[in-house]
CSV table of C-alpha atoms and ligand atoms in Angstrom, one decimal:
chain,number,residue,atom,x,y,z
A,10,MET,CA,-29.0,113.8,14.8
A,11,GLU,CA,-28.2,111.7,11.8
A,12,LEU,CA,-25.7,112.7,9.2
A,13,ILE,CA,-27.2,111.9,5.8
A,14,PHE,CA,-26.7,112.3,2.0
A,15,ILE,CA,-29.1,113.9,-0.4
A,16,LYS,CA,-29.5,110.6,-2.3
A,17,ASP,CA,-31.0,109.1,0.9
A,18,MET,CA,-33.2,112.0,1.9
A,19,GLU,CA,-36.6,110.4,1.1
A,20,LYS,CA,-36.2,108.1,4.0
A,21,PHE,CA,-35.8,111.0,6.4
A,22,VAL,CA,-38.9,113.2,5.7
A,23,GLY,CA,-40.0,114.9,8.9
A,24,ARG,CA,-36.7,114.1,10.7
A,25,GLU,CA,-33.9,116.3,11.9
A,26,VAL,CA,-30.7,115.6,10.0
A,27,GLU,CA,-27.2,117.0,9.4
A,28,MET,CA,-25.7,117.4,5.9
A,29,ARG,CA,-22.3,118.5,4.7
A,30,GLY,CA,-21.5,120.1,1.4
A,31,TRP,CA,-21.4,123.3,-0.6
A,32,VAL,CA,-23.6,126.2,-1.3
A,33,PHE,CA,-23.8,126.7,-5.1
A,34,ASN,CA,-26.2,129.5,-5.2
A,35,ILE,CA,-28.1,131.9,-2.8
A,36,ARG,CA,-31.2,133.9,-3.1
A,37,SER,CA,-32.7,136.0,-0.4
A,38,SER,CA,-36.0,137.7,0.2
A,39,GLY,CA,-35.2,139.6,3.4
A,40,LYS,CA,-36.2,137.2,6.1
A,41,ILE,CA,-35.5,134.0,4.2
A,42,TYR,CA,-32.4,132.6,2.4
A,43,PHE,CA,-32.8,130.0,-0.2
A,44,LEU,CA,-29.6,128.1,-0.4
A,45,GLN,CA,-28.9,125.8,-3.4
A,46,PHE,CA,-26.9,123.1,-1.7
A,47,ARG,CA,-25.1,120.1,-3.0
A,48,ASP,CA,-23.2,117.3,-1.2
A,49,GLY,CA,-21.8,115.2,-4.1
A,50,THR,CA,-24.8,112.9,-4.2
A,51,GLY,CA,-27.3,115.4,-5.4
A,52,PHE,CA,-28.8,118.9,-5.2
A,53,ILE,CA,-31.5,120.4,-2.9
A,54,GLN,CA,-32.8,123.7,-1.8
A,55,ALA,CA,-32.2,124.5,1.8
A,56,ILE,CA,-34.5,127.1,3.3
A,57,ALA,CA,-33.0,129.3,6.0
A,58,GLU,CA,-35.8,131.3,7.6
A,59,LYS,CA,-34.9,134.0,10.2
A,60,LYS,CA,-37.5,132.8,12.7
A,61,GLN,CA,-36.2,129.2,12.7
A,62,LEU,CA,-32.6,130.0,13.2
A,63,SER,CA,-30.5,131.1,16.2
A,64,GLU,CA,-29.1,134.6,15.9
A,65,GLU,CA,-25.7,133.1,15.3
A,66,SER,CA,-26.8,130.9,12.4
A,67,TRP,CA,-28.8,133.9,10.9
A,68,GLN,CA,-25.6,136.0,10.9
A,69,ILE,CA,-23.8,133.1,9.1
A,70,ALA,CA,-26.6,132.8,6.5
A,71,LYS,CA,-26.1,136.5,5.7
A,72,GLN,CA,-22.3,136.0,5.1
A,73,LEU,CA,-22.6,132.9,2.9
A,74,THR,CA,-21.0,133.1,-0.6
A,75,ILE,CA,-21.1,130.8,-3.6
A,76,GLU,CA,-19.0,127.6,-3.1
A,77,SER,CA,-18.6,128.1,0.6
A,78,SER,CA,-18.4,124.8,2.4
A,79,VAL,CA,-20.9,124.3,5.1
A,80,ILE,CA,-22.6,121.9,7.6
A,81,ILE,CA,-26.3,122.4,7.8
A,82,ARG,CA,-28.8,120.9,10.2
A,83,GLY,CA,-32.6,121.0,10.0
A,84,THR,CA,-35.8,119.1,9.1
A,85,VAL,CA,-36.3,117.2,5.8
A,86,SER,CA,-39.5,118.1,4.0
A,87,GLN,CA,-41.1,117.1,0.8
A,88,HIS,CA,-40.8,119.6,-2.1
A,89,PRO,CA,-44.2,121.3,-2.3
A,90,LYS,CA,-44.6,120.6,-6.0
A,91,LYS,CA,-42.1,117.9,-7.1
A,92,THR,CA,-42.7,114.4,-5.8
A,93,ASN,CA,-39.2,113.2,-6.0
A,94,GLU,CA,-37.5,116.2,-4.5
A,95,PHE,CA,-36.9,117.2,-1.0
A,96,GLU,CA,-35.9,120.3,0.9
A,97,LEU,CA,-34.2,121.1,4.2
A,98,GLN,CA,-35.8,123.5,6.6
A,99,VAL,CA,-32.6,124.8,8.1
A,100,LYS,CA,-32.2,125.3,11.9
A,101,GLU,CA,-28.4,125.6,12.1
A,102,ILE,CA,-25.6,126.6,9.7
A,103,GLU,CA,-21.9,126.1,10.4
A,104,ILE,CA,-19.2,127.4,8.0
A,105,VAL,CA,-16.4,125.0,7.1
A,106,GLN,CA,-14.7,127.6,4.8
A,107,LEU,CA,-16.0,130.9,3.5
A,108,ALA,CA,-15.1,131.1,-0.2
A,109,PRO,CA,-14.0,134.4,-1.8
A,110,GLU,CA,-15.7,135.4,-5.1
A,111,TYR,CA,-16.0,132.3,-7.3
A,112,PRO,CA,-14.4,132.7,-10.7
A,113,ILE,CA,-17.0,130.8,-12.6
A,114,GLY,CA,-19.9,133.2,-12.6
A,115,LYS,CA,-23.4,133.0,-13.9
A,116,LYS,CA,-22.5,134.6,-17.2
A,117,GLU,CA,-21.6,132.4,-20.2
A,118,HIS,CA,-17.9,131.4,-20.4
A,119,GLY,CA,-16.1,130.1,-23.5
A,120,PRO,CA,-14.7,126.6,-23.6
A,121,GLU,CA,-11.1,127.6,-23.1
A,122,PHE,CA,-11.9,129.6,-20.0
A,123,LEU,CA,-13.9,126.6,-18.6
A,124,LEU,CA,-11.1,124.1,-19.5
A,125,ASP,CA,-8.5,126.4,-17.8
A,126,HIS,CA,-10.8,126.2,-14.7
A,127,ARG,CA,-11.6,122.5,-15.2
A,128,HIS,CA,-10.7,121.8,-11.5
A,129,LEU,CA,-13.6,124.1,-10.6
A,130,TRP,CA,-15.9,123.5,-13.6
A,131,LEU,CA,-16.2,119.9,-12.5
A,132,ARG,CA,-18.6,121.1,-9.7
A,133,SER,CA,-21.3,122.3,-12.1
A,134,LYS,CA,-24.5,120.3,-12.4
A,135,ARG,CA,-23.8,119.4,-16.0
A,136,GLN,CA,-20.3,118.1,-15.3
A,137,TRP,CA,-21.6,116.2,-12.2
A,138,ALA,CA,-24.2,114.5,-14.4
A,139,ILE,CA,-21.6,113.5,-17.1
A,140,GLN,CA,-19.2,112.0,-14.6
A,141,ARG,CA,-22.0,110.0,-12.9
A,142,ILE,CA,-23.1,108.6,-16.3
A,143,ARG,CA,-19.4,107.8,-17.0
A,144,ASP,CA,-19.3,105.9,-13.7
A,145,THR,CA,-22.5,103.9,-14.6
A,146,LEU,CA,-21.0,103.0,-18.0
A,147,ILE,CA,-17.8,101.8,-16.3
A,148,ARG,CA,-19.7,99.7,-13.8
A,149,ALA,CA,-22.0,98.3,-16.4
A,150,THR,CA,-19.0,97.2,-18.4
A,151,TYR,CA,-17.4,95.4,-15.5
A,152,ASP,CA,-20.7,93.7,-14.7
A,153,TRP,CA,-21.5,92.5,-18.2
A,154,MET,CA,-18.0,91.3,-18.8
A,155,ASN,CA,-17.9,89.4,-15.5
A,156,GLN,CA,-21.3,87.8,-16.2
A,157,HIS,CA,-20.0,86.6,-19.6
A,158,HIS,CA,-16.9,84.9,-18.3
A,159,PHE,CA,-14.4,87.6,-19.2
A,160,VAL,CA,-11.6,88.1,-16.7
A,161,LYS,CA,-10.1,91.5,-16.0
A,162,PHE,CA,-6.4,91.4,-17.1
A,163,ASP,CA,-4.3,94.5,-16.7
A,164,SER,CA,-2.1,95.3,-19.7
A,165,PRO,CA,1.1,97.3,-19.3
A,166,ILE,CA,1.2,101.0,-20.2
A,167,LEU,CA,4.9,101.1,-21.0
A,168,THR,CA,5.5,99.0,-24.1
A,169,PRO,CA,8.4,98.2,-26.4
A,170,ALA,CA,6.4,98.5,-29.7
A,171,ALA,CA,3.4,100.0,-31.5
A,172,CYS,CA,0.0,98.3,-31.5
A,173,GLU,CA,-2.0,100.7,-33.7
A,174,GLY,CA,0.6,102.1,-36.2
A,175,THR,CA,3.7,104.1,-35.5
A,176,THR,CA,2.4,107.6,-36.3
A,177,THR,CA,0.6,108.2,-33.0
A,178,LEU,CA,3.2,106.8,-30.5
A,179,PHE,CA,4.3,108.8,-27.5
A,180,GLU,CA,8.0,108.0,-26.8
A,181,VAL,CA,9.6,107.8,-23.4
A,182,GLU,CA,13.4,107.6,-22.7
A,183,TYR,CA,13.7,104.3,-20.8
A,184,PHE,CA,17.0,104.2,-18.8
A,185,ASP,CA,19.7,102.2,-20.7
A,186,LEU,CA,17.2,100.3,-22.8
A,187,GLY,CA,16.5,103.1,-25.3
A,188,LYS,CA,13.0,104.0,-26.2
A,189,ALA,CA,9.7,102.8,-24.7
A,190,TYR,CA,6.2,103.8,-25.8
A,191,LEU,CA,3.0,104.6,-24.0
A,192,SER,CA,0.4,102.0,-24.9
A,193,GLN,CA,-2.1,102.7,-27.7
A,194,SER,CA,-4.2,99.6,-26.7
A,195,GLY,CA,-3.6,96.6,-24.5
A,196,GLN,CA,-4.8,94.3,-27.3
A,197,LEU,CA,-1.6,92.4,-28.0
A,198,TYR,CA,-1.1,91.6,-24.3
A,199,LEU,CA,-4.7,90.4,-24.1
A,200,GLU,CA,-4.0,88.0,-26.9
A,201,ALA,CA,-1.4,86.4,-24.7
A,202,ALA,CA,-3.9,86.2,-21.9
A,203,ILE,CA,-6.6,84.3,-23.7
A,204,PHE,CA,-4.3,81.2,-23.8
A,205,SER,CA,-4.5,81.2,-20.0
A,206,LEU,CA,-7.9,82.6,-19.2
A,207,GLY,CA,-10.0,82.2,-22.4
A,208,ARG,CA,-11.8,85.5,-22.3
A,209,VAL,CA,-10.2,88.6,-21.0
A,210,TYR,CA,-10.5,92.4,-21.0
A,211,ASP,CA,-8.5,95.4,-19.8
A,212,PHE,CA,-9.8,98.9,-19.0
A,213,GLY,CA,-7.5,101.7,-18.6
A,214,PRO,CA,-5.8,104.8,-20.0
A,215,VAL,CA,-4.2,104.6,-23.5
A,216,PHE,CA,-2.3,107.2,-25.4
A,217,ARG,CA,-2.3,108.5,-28.9
A,218,ALA,CA,-0.1,111.3,-30.2
A,219,GLU,CA,-3.0,112.2,-32.5
A,220,LYS,CA,-2.3,115.3,-34.5
A,221,SER,CA,-6.1,115.6,-35.0
A,222,LYS,CA,-7.9,118.4,-33.3
A,223,THR,CA,-11.4,117.2,-33.5
A,224,ARG,CA,-14.4,116.7,-31.3
A,225,ARG,CA,-13.6,113.0,-31.1
A,226,HIS,CA,-9.9,113.0,-30.3
A,227,LEU,CA,-8.0,113.0,-27.0
A,228,THR,CA,-4.3,112.2,-26.6
A,229,GLU,CA,-5.1,110.3,-23.4
A,230,PHE,CA,-8.3,108.3,-23.2
A,231,TRP,CA,-9.8,105.2,-21.6
A,232,MET,CA,-10.1,102.1,-23.6
A,233,MET,CA,-11.7,98.8,-22.8
A,234,ASP,CA,-10.1,96.0,-24.9
A,235,ALA,CA,-11.8,92.6,-25.0
A,236,GLU,CA,-10.3,89.4,-26.4
A,237,ALA,CA,-11.8,85.9,-26.6
A,238,ALA,CA,-10.4,82.5,-27.7
A,239,PHE,CA,-12.3,80.6,-30.3
A,240,VAL,CA,-14.5,83.6,-31.1
A,241,GLN,CA,-14.8,84.4,-34.8
A,242,HIS,CA,-15.9,87.6,-36.6
A,243,GLU,CA,-19.7,87.0,-36.3
A,244,GLU,CA,-19.7,86.2,-32.6
A,245,ASN,CA,-17.4,89.1,-32.0
A,246,LEU,CA,-20.1,91.5,-33.3
A,247,LYS,CA,-22.8,89.8,-31.2
A,248,ILE,CA,-20.7,90.3,-28.1
A,249,GLN,CA,-20.3,94.0,-28.9
A,250,GLU,CA,-24.0,94.6,-29.5
A,251,GLU,CA,-25.0,92.8,-26.4
A,252,LEU,CA,-22.5,94.7,-24.3
A,253,ILE,CA,-23.3,98.2,-25.7
A,254,SER,CA,-27.1,97.6,-25.4
A,255,TYR,CA,-26.7,96.6,-21.8
A,256,MET,CA,-24.5,99.7,-21.0
A,257,VAL,CA,-27.1,102.0,-22.5
A,258,LYS,CA,-29.9,100.3,-20.6
A,259,ARG,CA,-28.1,100.7,-17.3
A,260,VAL,CA,-27.8,104.4,-17.9
A,261,LEU,CA,-31.5,104.7,-18.8
A,262,ASP,CA,-32.3,102.8,-15.6
A,263,GLU,CA,-29.9,104.5,-13.2
A,264,ASN,CA,-29.4,108.0,-14.5
A,265,GLN,CA,-32.8,109.6,-15.2
A,266,LEU,CA,-31.9,112.8,-13.3
A,267,GLU,CA,-28.5,113.1,-15.0
A,268,LEU,CA,-30.1,112.7,-18.5
A,269,GLU,CA,-32.6,115.3,-17.6
A,270,ILE,CA,-29.9,117.8,-16.4
A,271,LEU,CA,-28.2,117.2,-19.8
A,272,GLU,CA,-31.5,117.6,-21.6
A,273,ARG,CA,-30.7,114.3,-23.5
A,274,ASP,CA,-33.5,113.1,-25.7
A,275,ILE,CA,-33.8,109.5,-24.5
A,276,GLU,CA,-35.8,108.2,-27.4
A,277,PRO,CA,-32.8,107.2,-29.6
A,278,LEU,CA,-31.2,105.6,-26.5
A,279,GLN,CA,-34.3,103.5,-25.9
A,280,LYS,CA,-33.9,102.0,-29.4
A,281,VAL,CA,-30.4,100.7,-28.7
A,282,LYS,CA,-31.1,96.9,-28.8
A,283,PRO,CA,-29.6,94.1,-30.8
A,284,PRO,CA,-29.4,93.5,-33.7
A,285,PHE,CA,-27.5,96.6,-34.8
A,286,TYR,CA,-27.4,97.6,-38.5
A,287,ARG,CA,-24.6,96.2,-40.7
A,288,LEU,CA,-23.0,97.5,-43.8
A,289,THR,CA,-19.9,96.3,-45.5
A,290,HIS,CA,-17.2,99.0,-46.1
A,291,ALA,CA,-18.1,98.8,-49.8
A,292,GLU,CA,-21.8,99.5,-49.0
A,293,ALA,CA,-20.9,102.3,-46.7
A,294,VAL,CA,-18.7,103.9,-49.4
A,295,LYS,CA,-21.5,103.6,-51.9
A,296,LYS,CA,-24.0,105.2,-49.5
A,297,LEU,CA,-21.6,107.9,-48.5
A,298,ARG,CA,-21.0,108.9,-52.1
A,299,GLU,CA,-24.8,109.1,-52.6
A,300,LEU,CA,-24.8,111.5,-49.6
A,301,GLY,CA,-22.2,113.7,-51.3
A,302,SER,CA,-18.9,112.4,-49.8
A,303,ASP,CA,-15.8,112.1,-52.0
A,304,ILE,CA,-14.6,109.0,-50.2
A,305,GLY,CA,-12.5,106.6,-52.3
A,306,GLU,CA,-13.1,102.9,-52.5
A,307,LYS,CA,-10.1,102.0,-50.4
A,308,ASP,CA,-10.3,104.9,-48.0
A,309,ASP,CA,-11.0,104.6,-44.3
A,310,LEU,CA,-14.0,106.6,-43.2
A,311,GLY,CA,-13.1,110.2,-42.2
A,312,GLY,CA,-14.7,112.1,-39.4
A,313,ASP,CA,-17.2,113.9,-41.6
A,314,ASP,CA,-18.1,110.6,-43.3
A,315,GLU,CA,-18.9,109.1,-39.9
A,316,THR,CA,-21.1,112.1,-39.1
A,317,ILE,CA,-23.2,112.0,-42.3
A,318,LEU,CA,-23.5,108.3,-42.4
A,319,THR,CA,-24.6,107.8,-38.8
A,320,LYS,CA,-27.1,110.6,-39.0
A,321,GLN,CA,-29.0,108.3,-41.3
A,322,TYR,CA,-29.6,105.6,-38.7
A,323,ASP,CA,-31.5,105.3,-35.4
A,324,LYS,CA,-29.3,102.5,-34.0
A,325,PRO,CA,-25.6,101.8,-33.9
A,326,ILE,CA,-24.1,100.5,-37.2
A,327,PHE,CA,-21.3,98.0,-37.8
A,328,VAL,CA,-19.2,98.8,-40.8
A,329,GLU,CA,-17.5,95.5,-41.7
A,330,LYS,CA,-14.7,94.2,-43.9
A,331,TYR,CA,-12.6,97.2,-44.7
A,332,PRO,CA,-9.8,97.0,-47.3
A,333,ALA,CA,-7.1,95.2,-45.4
A,334,GLU,CA,-4.5,97.8,-46.5
A,335,VAL,CA,-6.1,100.6,-44.4
A,336,LYS,CA,-6.3,98.5,-41.3
A,337,ALA,CA,-3.9,97.1,-38.7
A,338,PHE,CA,-1.3,94.3,-39.3
A,339,TYR,CA,-2.9,91.8,-36.9
A,340,MET,CA,-6.3,91.6,-38.6
A,341,LYS,CA,-7.2,88.3,-40.3
A,342,ARG,CA,-8.2,88.4,-43.9
A,343,ASP,CA,-11.7,87.5,-45.2
A,344,PRO,CA,-11.3,83.9,-46.7
A,345,GLU,CA,-13.9,84.9,-49.3
A,346,ASN,CA,-11.9,88.0,-50.4
A,347,PRO,CA,-8.3,88.3,-49.1
A,348,GLU,CA,-8.2,92.0,-50.0
A,349,LEU,CA,-10.6,92.6,-47.1
A,350,ALA,CA,-10.0,92.4,-43.3
A,351,LEU,CA,-12.4,90.4,-41.1
A,352,CYS,CA,-13.0,93.5,-39.0
A,353,ALA,CA,-15.8,95.9,-38.0
A,354,ASP,CA,-16.0,99.4,-36.6
A,355,LEU,CA,-19.1,100.1,-34.5
A,356,LEU,CA,-20.5,103.6,-35.2
A,357,ALA,CA,-22.9,105.3,-32.8
A,358,PRO,CA,-26.0,106.9,-34.4
A,359,GLU,CA,-27.0,110.6,-34.4
A,360,GLY,CA,-23.8,111.7,-36.0
A,361,TYR,CA,-21.5,110.3,-33.3
A,362,GLY,CA,-19.4,107.9,-35.3
A,363,GLU,CA,-16.8,105.3,-34.3
A,364,ILE,CA,-17.0,104.0,-30.7
A,365,ILE,CA,-15.5,100.5,-31.3
A,366,GLY,CA,-12.7,99.1,-33.4
A,367,GLY,CA,-12.4,95.3,-33.6
A,368,SER,CA,-11.5,92.3,-35.7
A,369,GLU,CA,-10.7,88.6,-35.9
A,370,ARG,CA,-6.9,88.2,-35.5
A,371,GLU,CA,-4.5,86.5,-37.8
A,372,ASP,CA,-3.7,83.2,-36.1
A,373,ASP,CA,-1.3,81.7,-38.6
A,374,TYR,CA,2.4,82.1,-37.8
A,375,ASP,CA,3.8,82.5,-41.3
A,376,THR,CA,1.1,84.9,-42.5
A,377,LEU,CA,1.6,87.1,-39.4
A,378,VAL,CA,5.3,87.3,-40.0
A,379,GLN,CA,4.5,88.4,-43.5
A,380,ARG,CA,2.1,91.1,-42.3
A,381,ILE,CA,4.6,92.5,-39.8
A,382,LYS,CA,7.2,92.8,-42.5
A,383,GLU,CA,4.6,94.5,-44.9
A,384,HIS,CA,3.9,97.1,-42.2
A,385,ASN,CA,7.6,97.7,-41.7
A,386,LEU,CA,7.3,96.8,-38.0
A,387,PRO,CA,10.3,95.5,-36.1
A,388,LEU,CA,10.1,91.7,-36.1
A,389,GLU,CA,12.3,91.4,-33.0
A,390,ALA,CA,9.8,93.4,-30.8
A,391,PHE,CA,7.0,91.1,-31.9
A,392,SER,CA,8.8,87.8,-31.3
A,393,TRP,CA,6.8,87.1,-28.1
A,394,TYR,CA,3.6,87.9,-30.0
A,395,LEU,CA,4.5,85.5,-32.7
A,396,ASP,CA,5.1,82.8,-30.1
A,397,LEU,CA,1.3,82.9,-29.4
A,398,ARG,CA,0.8,81.5,-33.0
A,399,LYS,CA,3.3,78.7,-32.3
A,400,TYR,CA,2.0,77.1,-29.1
A,401,GLY,CA,-1.7,76.2,-29.4
A,402,SER,CA,-2.8,78.9,-31.8
A,403,VAL,CA,-6.6,79.3,-32.0
A,404,PRO,CA,-9.0,81.5,-34.0
A,405,HIS,CA,-9.7,84.5,-31.8
A,406,SER,CA,-11.2,87.9,-32.0
A,407,GLY,CA,-11.5,91.1,-29.9
A,408,PHE,CA,-12.4,94.7,-29.9
A,409,GLY,CA,-11.7,98.0,-28.1
A,410,PHE,CA,-14.1,100.7,-27.1
A,411,GLY,CA,-13.3,104.3,-26.4
A,412,LEU,CA,-15.0,105.2,-23.2
A,413,GLU,CA,-15.1,108.9,-23.9
A,414,ARG,CA,-16.8,108.5,-27.3
A,415,ILE,CA,-19.5,106.3,-25.6
A,416,VAL,CA,-20.0,108.9,-22.8
A,417,ALA,CA,-20.3,111.7,-25.4
A,418,TRP,CA,-22.9,109.8,-27.4
A,419,VAL,CA,-25.0,108.6,-24.4
A,420,CYS,CA,-24.9,112.1,-22.8
A,421,GLY,CA,-25.5,113.8,-26.1
A,422,LEU,CA,-22.4,116.0,-25.9
A,423,LYS,CA,-20.8,117.9,-28.8
A,424,HIS,CA,-17.2,117.2,-27.8
A,425,VAL,CA,-15.3,114.5,-25.9
A,426,ARG,CA,-13.4,117.1,-23.9
A,427,GLU,CA,-16.3,117.2,-21.3
A,428,THR,CA,-16.4,113.4,-20.9
A,429,ILE,CA,-13.1,112.8,-19.1
A,430,PRO,CA,-12.2,114.5,-15.8
A,431,PHE,CA,-9.0,116.2,-17.0
A,432,PRO,CA,-8.9,116.2,-20.8
A,433,ARG,CA,-5.5,115.9,-22.6
A,434,LEU,CA,-5.6,117.4,-26.1
A,435,ILE,CA,-2.8,118.4,-28.5
A,436,ASN,CA,-2.9,121.9,-27.1
A,437,ARG,CA,-3.7,121.1,-23.4
A,438,VAL,CA,-2.1,119.1,-20.6
A,439,ALA,CA,-3.2,121.3,-17.7
A,440,PRO,CA,-4.8,121.5,-15.2
B,27,4AD,O1,-10.0,101.7,-33.4
B,27,4AD,P1,-8.9,101.6,-32.4
B,27,4AD,O2,-7.6,102.3,-32.8
B,27,4AD,O3,-8.6,100.1,-32.1
B,27,4AD,C1,-7.6,99.6,-31.3
B,27,4AD,O4,-6.9,100.2,-30.7
B,27,4AD,C2,-7.7,98.1,-31.2
B,27,4AD,N1,-6.4,97.6,-30.8
B,27,4AD,C3,-8.7,97.7,-30.2
B,27,4AD,C4,-8.9,96.2,-30.0
B,27,4AD,O5,-9.2,95.5,-31.0
B,27,4AD,N2,-8.7,95.7,-28.8
B,27,4AD,O6,-9.4,102.2,-31.0
B,27,4AD,C5,-10.5,101.7,-30.4
B,27,4AD,C6,-11.4,102.8,-30.0
B,27,4AD,C7,-12.0,103.6,-31.2
B,27,4AD,O7,-13.1,102.9,-31.7
B,27,4AD,C8,-12.4,104.9,-30.5
B,27,4AD,O8,-13.7,104.7,-29.8
B,27,4AD,C9,-11.4,105.1,-29.4
B,27,4AD,O9,-10.8,103.8,-29.2
B,27,4AD,N3,-10.3,106.0,-29.8
B,27,4AD,C10,-10.2,107.3,-29.3
B,27,4AD,N4,-11.0,107.9,-28.4
B,27,4AD,C11,-10.6,109.2,-28.1
B,27,4AD,N5,-9.5,109.8,-28.7
B,27,4AD,C12,-8.7,109.2,-29.6
B,27,4AD,N6,-7.6,109.8,-30.1
B,27,4AD,C13,-9.1,107.8,-30.0
B,27,4AD,N7,-8.6,106.9,-30.8
B,27,4AD,C14,-9.3,105.8,-30.7
B,28,MG,MG1,-10.5,102.6,-35.2
């Protein structure tokens, strides 16, 4: 008898197979038990009918509880109504472990209860669907980057200085060397890497001691930073819209079941194709004020601004050329107006907001020294970074996406806390 997975069931219709997994629900009508069964790859109904089972298996069926782990054997059949679904006509059941009463019941639970039980909550259909879409988005990223000559380059997590401002740094005592910091972004290290590899990216956890308690903020999240030599502002945006469009398409192609489970309206996702909309920061401010925001001319967009602005659009939007003073020290200035940075944030539509931050980088040694001083950053810690502008400096650009923000948008979720396996928030580091 062959051991199979739910995902491969269609190839086994009419055959006897063995499956291993968990019972997530049970219904009975006297002589039949309907077991809702999952094995990690999917969900099926397994039908345990008294007359098909040995006495021993029938007794086991009667004892089964929600979340008990089992091995079941039987014949694969086509679902009587749904073409792409299959069932198992059970002949034998073996218990691996009989579970006591499961804490996550059928009644509604609040978010704090569910987060306290995250280790169990992950088993739900909805969380299963989210993690599978996350996996597709990660694989799509690796594939696209690889096809476009970007080389994966692993940036360090323990770092001597800030990349994205000093207010959100997590400090670590580092032996006799004083303080080290958890990385906020691998960008500065990728800038070193382009002089060896041309186009590079990293993809890993980053940390922000964000005081913000919003639906968009985590203290630990996954960032993909990309950096490319000889790429300037315009081309940087093209790379981003191609990549994001490809990622969304991969989910549409590979995750129909998951999107259905999440009840995601796929029409807005089908529109995600280049070119994306573009607004300058000044145009965005004007538009936001018309929409009732009190945003100032030199302000960064706040969370609410992003929500109201992106509800106006059916595709992602680049907001370009922010006032340089609200952006990071490394951004190159716009030669046409040195008050502005050659940067863009990519905002996801439907109220989601910022998913990417990126810019062309300052490539002139003296200008960069000046910026580091203006931002009150320690010159000494950046001496290696300044070296990159001494030895073969080139125009270059890059960007970083927040994976959880993209997962939340693609899945249509209200909050990023469901997008990462074990979310870290200002008030939560467990489980
Ligand atoms: O805009 P940010 O701060 O940009 C950088 O860190 C650049 N160094 C990236 C680069 O150019 N290589 O962060 C990039 C993205 C944001 O657009 C957002 O999607 C996500 O990271 N992000 C967060 N996601 C969840 N929780 C937080 N606290 C986040 N902060 C930023
Ligand atoms: Mg940003």
